[in-house]
Amino acid sequence: GESVGLHLPTLSVQEGDNSIINCAYSNSASDYFIWYKQESGKGPQFIIDIRSNMDKRQGQRVTVLLNKTVKHLSLQIAATQPGDSAVYFCAENRENSGAGSYQLTFGKGTKLSVIP
Amino acid sequence: ETGVTQTPRHLVMGMTNKKSLKCEQHLGHNAMYWYKQSAKKPLELMFVYSLEERVENNSVPSRFSPECPNSSHLFLHLHTLQPEDSALYLCASSPEVGNSNQPQHFGDGTRLSIL
């Protein structure tokens, strides 16, 4: 079936180290991908996005890599801080069977814990 | 502050009660969404509205009834819910539904508990 999923459900990282969160997707027609961060008691917060015509995009301390050959997406967080502790979701945005509307499909999420 | 405000933040109700969840977005977006987030499950899309018109209804039971009186407000009316409906209900908005390159912006959700 078509799905978006995460390789690791939990990730523990030492403060100051880099974090890498991975995501696999199966729909080759997806052309837009988003990473969200969800802290406890809050809704998902947009972090960074990438279109399928790109393979890398950088933000502030975050980088998203897209490998369309193996349908893999990753989020890299540089110099991880305690405030980065949260659940991270990848999502793919694809058209609903030519209906002209687009639907986000989310993975289950990876919980990132930062060790002080 | 995400620009999407949901009320109430927490709601406890019995199975025979009727209640409503409210969402308001201050981003000038034309599309609004309801999602359900259960433990250990991916976010599930429930409803999509574009300019007050419902464009998606993902096989949601009729005990959930959405309402979109204008492009800034979205309601989810609840009636005769079941214990398995206990979850975090998230509202989101985006500029349009027909554009593939726009992220959705989420509120902080309503934590619903059914007794």
PDB file of C-alpha atoms in Angstrom:
ATOM      1  CA  GLY A   1       0.000   0.000   0.000  1.00  0.00           C
ATOM      2  CA  GLU A   2       0.974   3.623  -0.114  1.00  0.00           C
ATOM      3  CA  SER A   3       2.255   4.961   3.153  1.00  0.00           C
ATOM      4  CA  VAL A   4       4.670   7.246   4.840  1.00  0.00           C
ATOM      5  CA  GLY A   5       6.586   5.756   7.712  1.00  0.00           C
ATOM      6  CA  LEU A   6       9.506   6.334  10.002  1.00  0.00           C
ATOM      7  CA  HIS A   7      12.401   3.942  10.468  1.00  0.00           C
ATOM      8  CA  LEU A   8      12.975   4.573  14.197  1.00  0.00           C
ATOM      9  CA  PRO A   9      10.233   5.244  16.725  1.00  0.00           C
ATOM     10  CA  THR A  10      12.625   6.736  19.323  1.00  0.00           C
ATOM     11  CA  LEU A  11      15.967   8.485  19.168  1.00  0.00           C
ATOM     12  CA  SER A  12      18.141   9.622  22.074  1.00  0.00           C
ATOM     13  CA  VAL A  13      20.868  12.133  21.339  1.00  0.00           C
ATOM     14  CA  GLN A  14      23.436  13.874  23.499  1.00  0.00           C
ATOM     15  CA  GLU A  15      23.093  17.635  23.672  1.00  0.00           C
ATOM     16  CA  GLY A  16      25.334  19.244  21.090  1.00  0.00           C
ATOM     17  CA  ASP A  17      25.418  16.240  18.811  1.00  0.00           C
ATOM     18  CA  ASN A  18      23.718  16.088  15.442  1.00  0.00           C
ATOM     19  CA  SER A  19      20.413  14.225  15.033  1.00  0.00           C
ATOM     20  CA  ILE A  20      19.210  12.396  11.982  1.00  0.00           C
ATOM     21  CA  ILE A  21      15.583  11.339  11.667  1.00  0.00           C
ATOM     22  CA  ASN A  22      14.596   9.158   8.744  1.00  0.00           C
ATOM     23  CA  CYS A  23      11.407   8.652   6.802  1.00  0.00           C
ATOM     24  CA  ALA A  24      10.406   6.301   3.987  1.00  0.00           C
ATOM     25  CA  TYR A  25       7.613   6.955   1.551  1.00  0.00           C
ATOM     26  CA  SER A  26       6.150   4.657  -1.057  1.00  0.00           C
ATOM     27  CA  ASN A  27       4.232   6.938  -3.439  1.00  0.00           C
ATOM     28  CA  SER A  28       6.561   7.989  -6.232  1.00  0.00           C
ATOM     29  CA  ALA A  29       3.943  10.536  -7.391  1.00  0.00           C
ATOM     30  CA  SER A  30       4.340  12.603  -4.225  1.00  0.00           C
ATOM     31  CA  ASP A  31       5.964  15.897  -5.120  1.00  0.00           C
ATOM     32  CA  TYR A  32       6.153  17.790  -1.843  1.00  0.00           C
ATOM     33  CA  PHE A  33       7.322  16.774   1.599  1.00  0.00           C
ATOM     34  CA  ILE A  34       7.133  18.436   4.986  1.00  0.00           C
ATOM     35  CA  TRP A  35       8.705  17.897   8.376  1.00  0.00           C
ATOM     36  CA  TYR A  36       6.731  18.801  11.471  1.00  0.00           C
ATOM     37  CA  LYS A  37       7.743  18.994  15.120  1.00  0.00           C
ATOM     38  CA  GLN A  38       5.201  18.276  17.835  1.00  0.00           C
ATOM     39  CA  GLU A  39       5.984  19.156  21.421  1.00  0.00           C
ATOM     40  CA  SER A  40       3.996  17.785  24.308  1.00  0.00           C
ATOM     41  CA  GLY A  41       0.600  19.454  24.581  1.00  0.00           C
ATOM     42  CA  LYS A  42       0.939  21.275  21.273  1.00  0.00           C
ATOM     43  CA  GLY A  43      -0.013  20.771  17.671  1.00  0.00           C
ATOM     44  CA  PRO A  44       2.432  19.927  14.878  1.00  0.00           C
ATOM     45  CA  GLN A  45       4.664  22.849  14.009  1.00  0.00           C
ATOM     46  CA  PHE A  46       6.048  23.310  10.502  1.00  0.00           C
ATOM     47  CA  ILE A  47       9.850  22.980  10.385  1.00  0.00           C
ATOM     48  CA  ILE A  48      10.923  22.707   6.780  1.00  0.00           C
ATOM     49  CA  ASP A  49       9.643  21.505   3.432  1.00  0.00           C
ATOM     50  CA  ILE A  50      11.126  20.283   0.189  1.00  0.00           C
ATOM     51  CA  ARG A  51       9.820  19.847  -3.324  1.00  0.00           C
ATOM     52  CA  SER A  52      10.547  16.777  -5.392  1.00  0.00           C
ATOM     53  CA  ASN A  53      12.720  18.743  -7.842  1.00  0.00           C
ATOM     54  CA  MET A  54      15.234  19.302  -5.041  1.00  0.00           C
ATOM     55  CA  ASP A  55      17.406  16.866  -3.115  1.00  0.00           C
ATOM     56  CA  LYS A  56      18.502  19.118  -0.272  1.00  0.00           C
ATOM     57  CA  ARG A  57      17.196  22.139   1.549  1.00  0.00           C
ATOM     58  CA  GLN A  58      18.652  23.929   4.540  1.00  0.00           C
ATOM     59  CA  GLY A  59      17.075  25.966   7.261  1.00  0.00           C
ATOM     60  CA  GLN A  60      18.289  27.254  10.560  1.00  0.00           C
ATOM     61  CA  ARG A  61      20.112  24.267  12.114  1.00  0.00           C
ATOM     62  CA  VAL A  62      17.976  21.869  10.069  1.00  0.00           C
ATOM     63  CA  THR A  63      18.574  20.203   6.728  1.00  0.00           C
ATOM     64  CA  VAL A  64      16.186  18.002   4.796  1.00  0.00           C
ATOM     65  CA  LEU A  65      17.512  15.487   2.299  1.00  0.00           C
ATOM     66  CA  LEU A  66      15.361  13.822  -0.322  1.00  0.00           C
ATOM     67  CA  ASN A  67      16.435  10.686  -2.178  1.00  0.00           C
ATOM     68  CA  LYS A  68      13.773   9.950  -4.769  1.00  0.00           C
ATOM     69  CA  THR A  69      15.586   6.854  -6.030  1.00  0.00           C
ATOM     70  CA  VAL A  70      14.991   4.996  -2.781  1.00  0.00           C
ATOM     71  CA  LYS A  71      12.017   7.097  -1.656  1.00  0.00           C
ATOM     72  CA  HIS A  72      13.735   8.290   1.468  1.00  0.00           C
ATOM     73  CA  LEU A  73      13.563  11.544   3.382  1.00  0.00           C
ATOM     74  CA  SER A  74      15.698  12.625   6.308  1.00  0.00           C
ATOM     75  CA  LEU A  75      15.805  15.511   8.740  1.00  0.00           C
ATOM     76  CA  GLN A  76      19.151  16.530  10.154  1.00  0.00           C
ATOM     77  CA  ILE A  77      19.319  18.739  13.214  1.00  0.00           C
ATOM     78  CA  ALA A  78      22.695  20.287  13.944  1.00  0.00           C
ATOM     79  CA  ALA A  79      23.926  20.848  17.509  1.00  0.00           C
ATOM     80  CA  THR A  80      20.814  19.340  19.051  1.00  0.00           C
ATOM     81  CA  GLN A  81      19.437  21.248  22.026  1.00  0.00           C
ATOM     82  CA  PRO A  82      17.064  20.245  24.839  1.00  0.00           C
ATOM     83  CA  GLY A  83      14.371  22.351  23.178  1.00  0.00           C
ATOM     84  CA  ASP A  84      14.531  20.031  20.190  1.00  0.00           C
ATOM     85  CA  SER A  85      13.009  17.216  22.253  1.00  0.00           C
ATOM     86  CA  ALA A  86       9.713  16.417  20.569  1.00  0.00           C
ATOM     87  CA  VAL A  87       8.033  14.023  18.158  1.00  0.00           C
ATOM     88  CA  TYR A  88       8.973  14.620  14.549  1.00  0.00           C
ATOM     89  CA  PHE A  89       6.653  13.720  11.687  1.00  0.00           C
ATOM     90  CA  CYS A  90       7.302  13.567   8.000  1.00  0.00           C
ATOM     91  CA  ALA A  91       4.394  14.100   5.646  1.00  0.00           C
ATOM     92  CA  GLU A  92       3.938  13.744   1.938  1.00  0.00           C
ATOM     93  CA  ASN A  93       1.534  15.893  -0.020  1.00  0.00           C
ATOM     94  CA  ARG A  94      -0.055  14.284  -3.023  1.00  0.00           C
ATOM     95  CA  GLU A  95      -3.015  14.927  -5.234  1.00  0.00           C
ATOM     96  CA  ASN A  96      -6.255  13.087  -4.532  1.00  0.00           C
ATOM     97  CA  SER A  97      -6.690  11.091  -7.766  1.00  0.00           C
ATOM     98  CA  GLY A  98      -6.824  14.139 -10.005  1.00  0.00           C
ATOM     99  CA  ALA A  99      -9.470  15.814  -7.887  1.00  0.00           C
ATOM    100  CA  GLY A 100      -7.481  19.008  -7.726  1.00  0.00           C
ATOM    101  CA  SER A 101      -7.079  18.833  -3.969  1.00  0.00           C
ATOM    102  CA  TYR A 102      -4.056  17.660  -2.096  1.00  0.00           C
ATOM    103  CA  GLN A 103      -3.892  15.517   0.996  1.00  0.00           C
ATOM    104  CA  LEU A 104      -1.154  15.269   3.593  1.00  0.00           C
ATOM    105  CA  THR A 105      -0.255  11.739   4.666  1.00  0.00           C
ATOM    106  CA  PHE A 106       1.712  11.527   7.892  1.00  0.00           C
ATOM    107  CA  GLY A 107       4.100   8.987   9.287  1.00  0.00           C
ATOM    108  CA  LYS A 108       3.759   7.716  12.846  1.00  0.00           C
ATOM    109  CA  GLY A 109       6.500   9.973  14.174  1.00  0.00           C
ATOM    110  CA  THR A 110       9.889   9.645  15.839  1.00  0.00           C
ATOM    111  CA  LYS A 111      10.351  10.758  19.403  1.00  0.00           C
ATOM    112  CA  LEU A 112      13.604  12.656  19.844  1.00  0.00           C
ATOM    113  CA  SER A 113      14.985  12.855  23.369  1.00  0.00           C
ATOM    114  CA  VAL A 114      17.954  15.122  24.035  1.00  0.00           C
ATOM    115  CA  ILE A 115      20.210  14.117  26.894  1.00  0.00           C
ATOM    116  CA  PRO A 116      21.693  17.153  28.688  1.00  0.00           C
TER     117      PRO A 116
ATOM    118  CA  GLU B   1       1.268  31.472  18.357  1.00  0.00           C
ATOM    119  CA  THR B   2       0.531  29.512  15.211  1.00  0.00           C
ATOM    120  CA  GLY B   3      -2.314  31.626  13.868  1.00  0.00           C
ATOM    121  CA  VAL B   4      -4.746  28.745  14.370  1.00  0.00           C
ATOM    122  CA  THR B   5      -6.673  28.761  17.649  1.00  0.00           C
ATOM    123  CA  GLN B   6      -8.683  25.853  18.948  1.00  0.00           C
ATOM    124  CA  THR B   7     -11.142  25.804  21.834  1.00  0.00           C
ATOM    125  CA  PRO B   8     -11.618  24.214  24.220  1.00  0.00           C
ATOM    126  CA  ARG B   9      -8.170  22.751  24.863  1.00  0.00           C
ATOM    127  CA  HIS B  10      -9.638  19.912  26.903  1.00  0.00           C
ATOM    128  CA  LEU B  11     -13.105  18.372  26.848  1.00  0.00           C
ATOM    129  CA  VAL B  12     -14.575  15.519  28.843  1.00  0.00           C
ATOM    130  CA  MET B  13     -17.996  14.330  27.830  1.00  0.00           C
ATOM    131  CA  GLY B  14     -20.355  11.426  28.236  1.00  0.00           C
ATOM    132  CA  MET B  15     -21.455   9.305  25.317  1.00  0.00           C
ATOM    133  CA  THR B  16     -24.883  10.911  25.204  1.00  0.00           C
ATOM    134  CA  ASN B  17     -23.707  14.512  25.329  1.00  0.00           C
ATOM    135  CA  LYS B  18     -23.575  17.002  22.476  1.00  0.00           C
ATOM    136  CA  LYS B  19     -20.622  19.327  22.257  1.00  0.00           C
ATOM    137  CA  SER B  20     -18.768  21.344  19.648  1.00  0.00           C
ATOM    138  CA  LEU B  21     -15.121  22.004  18.950  1.00  0.00           C
ATOM    139  CA  LYS B  22     -14.149  25.356  17.525  1.00  0.00           C
ATOM    140  CA  CYS B  23     -11.269  26.410  15.311  1.00  0.00           C
ATOM    141  CA  GLU B  24     -10.374  29.889  14.146  1.00  0.00           C
ATOM    142  CA  GLN B  25      -7.525  30.819  11.834  1.00  0.00           C
ATOM    143  CA  HIS B  26      -6.034  34.295  11.547  1.00  0.00           C
ATOM    144  CA  LEU B  27      -3.843  33.583   8.521  1.00  0.00           C
ATOM    145  CA  GLY B  28      -6.203  34.542   5.713  1.00  0.00           C
ATOM    146  CA  HIS B  29      -6.235  30.956   4.433  1.00  0.00           C
ATOM    147  CA  ASN B  30      -8.991  29.497   2.282  1.00  0.00           C
ATOM    148  CA  ALA B  31      -8.672  25.841   3.288  1.00  0.00           C
ATOM    149  CA  MET B  32      -9.331  24.286   6.686  1.00  0.00           C
ATOM    150  CA  TYR B  33      -8.982  20.731   7.940  1.00  0.00           C
ATOM    151  CA  TRP B  34      -9.943  18.484  10.837  1.00  0.00           C
ATOM    152  CA  TYR B  35      -7.568  15.694  11.892  1.00  0.00           C
ATOM    153  CA  LYS B  36      -7.775  13.033  14.568  1.00  0.00           C
ATOM    154  CA  GLN B  37      -4.608  12.054  16.431  1.00  0.00           C
ATOM    155  CA  SER B  38      -4.781   8.848  18.463  1.00  0.00           C
ATOM    156  CA  ALA B  39      -1.986   7.273  20.455  1.00  0.00           C
ATOM    157  CA  LYS B  40       0.429   5.247  18.334  1.00  0.00           C
ATOM    158  CA  LYS B  41      -1.380   6.119  15.081  1.00  0.00           C
ATOM    159  CA  PRO B  42      -0.546   8.560  12.323  1.00  0.00           C
ATOM    160  CA  LEU B  43      -2.673  11.657  12.000  1.00  0.00           C
ATOM    161  CA  GLU B  44      -5.951  10.813  10.288  1.00  0.00           C
ATOM    162  CA  LEU B  45      -7.562  13.355   8.005  1.00  0.00           C
ATOM    163  CA  MET B  46     -11.277  13.709   8.726  1.00  0.00           C
ATOM    164  CA  PHE B  47     -12.619  16.658   6.743  1.00  0.00           C
ATOM    165  CA  VAL B  48     -11.397  19.273   4.303  1.00  0.00           C
ATOM    166  CA  TYR B  49     -13.089  22.588   3.565  1.00  0.00           C
ATOM    167  CA  SER B  50     -12.253  25.009   0.805  1.00  0.00           C
ATOM    168  CA  LEU B  51     -13.949  28.399   0.976  1.00  0.00           C
ATOM    169  CA  GLU B  52     -16.644  27.010   3.268  1.00  0.00           C
ATOM    170  CA  GLU B  53     -17.374  24.090   0.951  1.00  0.00           C
ATOM    171  CA  ARG B  54     -16.594  20.556   2.074  1.00  0.00           C
ATOM    172  CA  VAL B  55     -14.288  18.895  -0.433  1.00  0.00           C
ATOM    173  CA  GLU B  56     -13.230  15.776   1.463  1.00  0.00           C
ATOM    174  CA  ASN B  57     -14.944  13.489   3.935  1.00  0.00           C
ATOM    175  CA  ASN B  58     -12.734  10.537   4.738  1.00  0.00           C
ATOM    176  CA  SER B  59     -15.387   8.005   5.756  1.00  0.00           C
ATOM    177  CA  VAL B  60     -15.959   9.669   9.087  1.00  0.00           C
ATOM    178  CA  PRO B  61     -18.922   8.417  11.162  1.00  0.00           C
ATOM    179  CA  SER B  62     -21.963  10.664  11.170  1.00  0.00           C
ATOM    180  CA  ARG B  63     -21.602  11.299  14.894  1.00  0.00           C
ATOM    181  CA  PHE B  64     -18.976  13.840  13.781  1.00  0.00           C
ATOM    182  CA  SER B  65     -20.556  16.758  11.929  1.00  0.00           C
ATOM    183  CA  PRO B  66     -18.382  19.582  10.605  1.00  0.00           C
ATOM    184  CA  GLU B  67     -19.499  23.115   9.917  1.00  0.00           C
ATOM    185  CA  CYS B  68     -17.643  25.919   8.168  1.00  0.00           C
ATOM    186  CA  PRO B  69     -19.635  29.179   8.333  1.00  0.00           C
ATOM    187  CA  ASN B  70     -16.815  31.207   6.775  1.00  0.00           C
ATOM    188  CA  SER B  71     -13.229  30.705   5.706  1.00  0.00           C
ATOM    189  CA  SER B  72     -11.883  31.684   9.140  1.00  0.00           C
ATOM    190  CA  HIS B  73     -13.995  29.419  11.323  1.00  0.00           C
ATOM    191  CA  LEU B  74     -14.470  25.684  11.487  1.00  0.00           C
ATOM    192  CA  PHE B  75     -16.539  23.668  13.933  1.00  0.00           C
ATOM    193  CA  LEU B  76     -16.795  19.981  14.703  1.00  0.00           C
ATOM    194  CA  HIS B  77     -20.122  19.038  16.271  1.00  0.00           C
ATOM    195  CA  LEU B  78     -20.031  15.903  18.383  1.00  0.00           C
ATOM    196  CA  HIS B  79     -22.990  13.690  19.264  1.00  0.00           C
ATOM    197  CA  THR B  80     -23.282  10.236  20.786  1.00  0.00           C
ATOM    198  CA  LEU B  81     -19.567   9.563  20.708  1.00  0.00           C
ATOM    199  CA  GLN B  82     -17.897   6.281  21.597  1.00  0.00           C
ATOM    200  CA  PRO B  83     -14.940   5.672  23.933  1.00  0.00           C
ATOM    201  CA  GLU B  84     -12.707   4.996  20.918  1.00  0.00           C
ATOM    202  CA  ASP B  85     -13.331   8.579  19.812  1.00  0.00           C
ATOM    203  CA  SER B  86     -11.139   9.801  22.666  1.00  0.00           C
ATOM    204  CA  ALA B  87      -8.203  11.505  20.956  1.00  0.00           C
ATOM    205  CA  LEU B  88      -6.560  14.806  20.166  1.00  0.00           C
ATOM    206  CA  TYR B  89      -8.523  16.663  17.482  1.00  0.00           C
ATOM    207  CA  LEU B  90      -6.413  18.996  15.432  1.00  0.00           C
ATOM    208  CA  CYS B  91      -7.483  21.787  13.146  1.00  0.00           C
ATOM    209  CA  ALA B  92      -5.249  23.045  10.362  1.00  0.00           C
ATOM    210  CA  SER B  93      -5.386  25.613   7.600  1.00  0.00           C
ATOM    211  CA  SER B  94      -3.539  26.281   4.364  1.00  0.00           C
ATOM    212  CA  PRO B  95      -3.752  28.949   1.673  1.00  0.00           C
ATOM    213  CA  GLU B  96      -5.502  26.661  -0.833  1.00  0.00           C
ATOM    214  CA  VAL B  97      -6.404  22.977  -1.216  1.00  0.00           C
ATOM    215  CA  GLY B  98      -5.451  22.886  -4.866  1.00  0.00           C
ATOM    216  CA  ASN B  99      -1.796  23.807  -4.486  1.00  0.00           C
ATOM    217  CA  SER B 100       0.643  21.033  -3.766  1.00  0.00           C
ATOM    218  CA  ASN B 101       3.462  23.152  -2.389  1.00  0.00           C
ATOM    219  CA  GLN B 102       1.931  24.722   0.687  1.00  0.00           C
ATOM    220  CA  PRO B 103       2.265  23.444   4.245  1.00  0.00           C
ATOM    221  CA  GLN B 104      -0.664  23.226   6.579  1.00  0.00           C
ATOM    222  CA  HIS B 105      -0.545  25.155   9.828  1.00  0.00           C
ATOM    223  CA  PHE B 106      -1.960  23.443  12.895  1.00  0.00           C
ATOM    224  CA  GLY B 107      -3.631  24.556  16.074  1.00  0.00           C
ATOM    225  CA  ASP B 108      -2.745  23.008  19.424  1.00  0.00           C
ATOM    226  CA  GLY B 109      -5.765  20.729  19.373  1.00  0.00           C
ATOM    227  CA  THR B 110      -8.605  19.771  21.664  1.00  0.00           C
ATOM    228  CA  ARG B 111      -7.937  16.788  23.915  1.00  0.00           C
ATOM    229  CA  LEU B 112     -11.243  14.902  23.964  1.00  0.00           C
ATOM    230  CA  SER B 113     -12.053  12.228  26.516  1.00  0.00           C
ATOM    231  CA  ILE B 114     -15.243  10.188  26.270  1.00  0.00           C
ATOM    232  CA  LEU B 115     -16.494   8.645  29.491  1.00  0.00           C
TER     233      LEU B 115
END
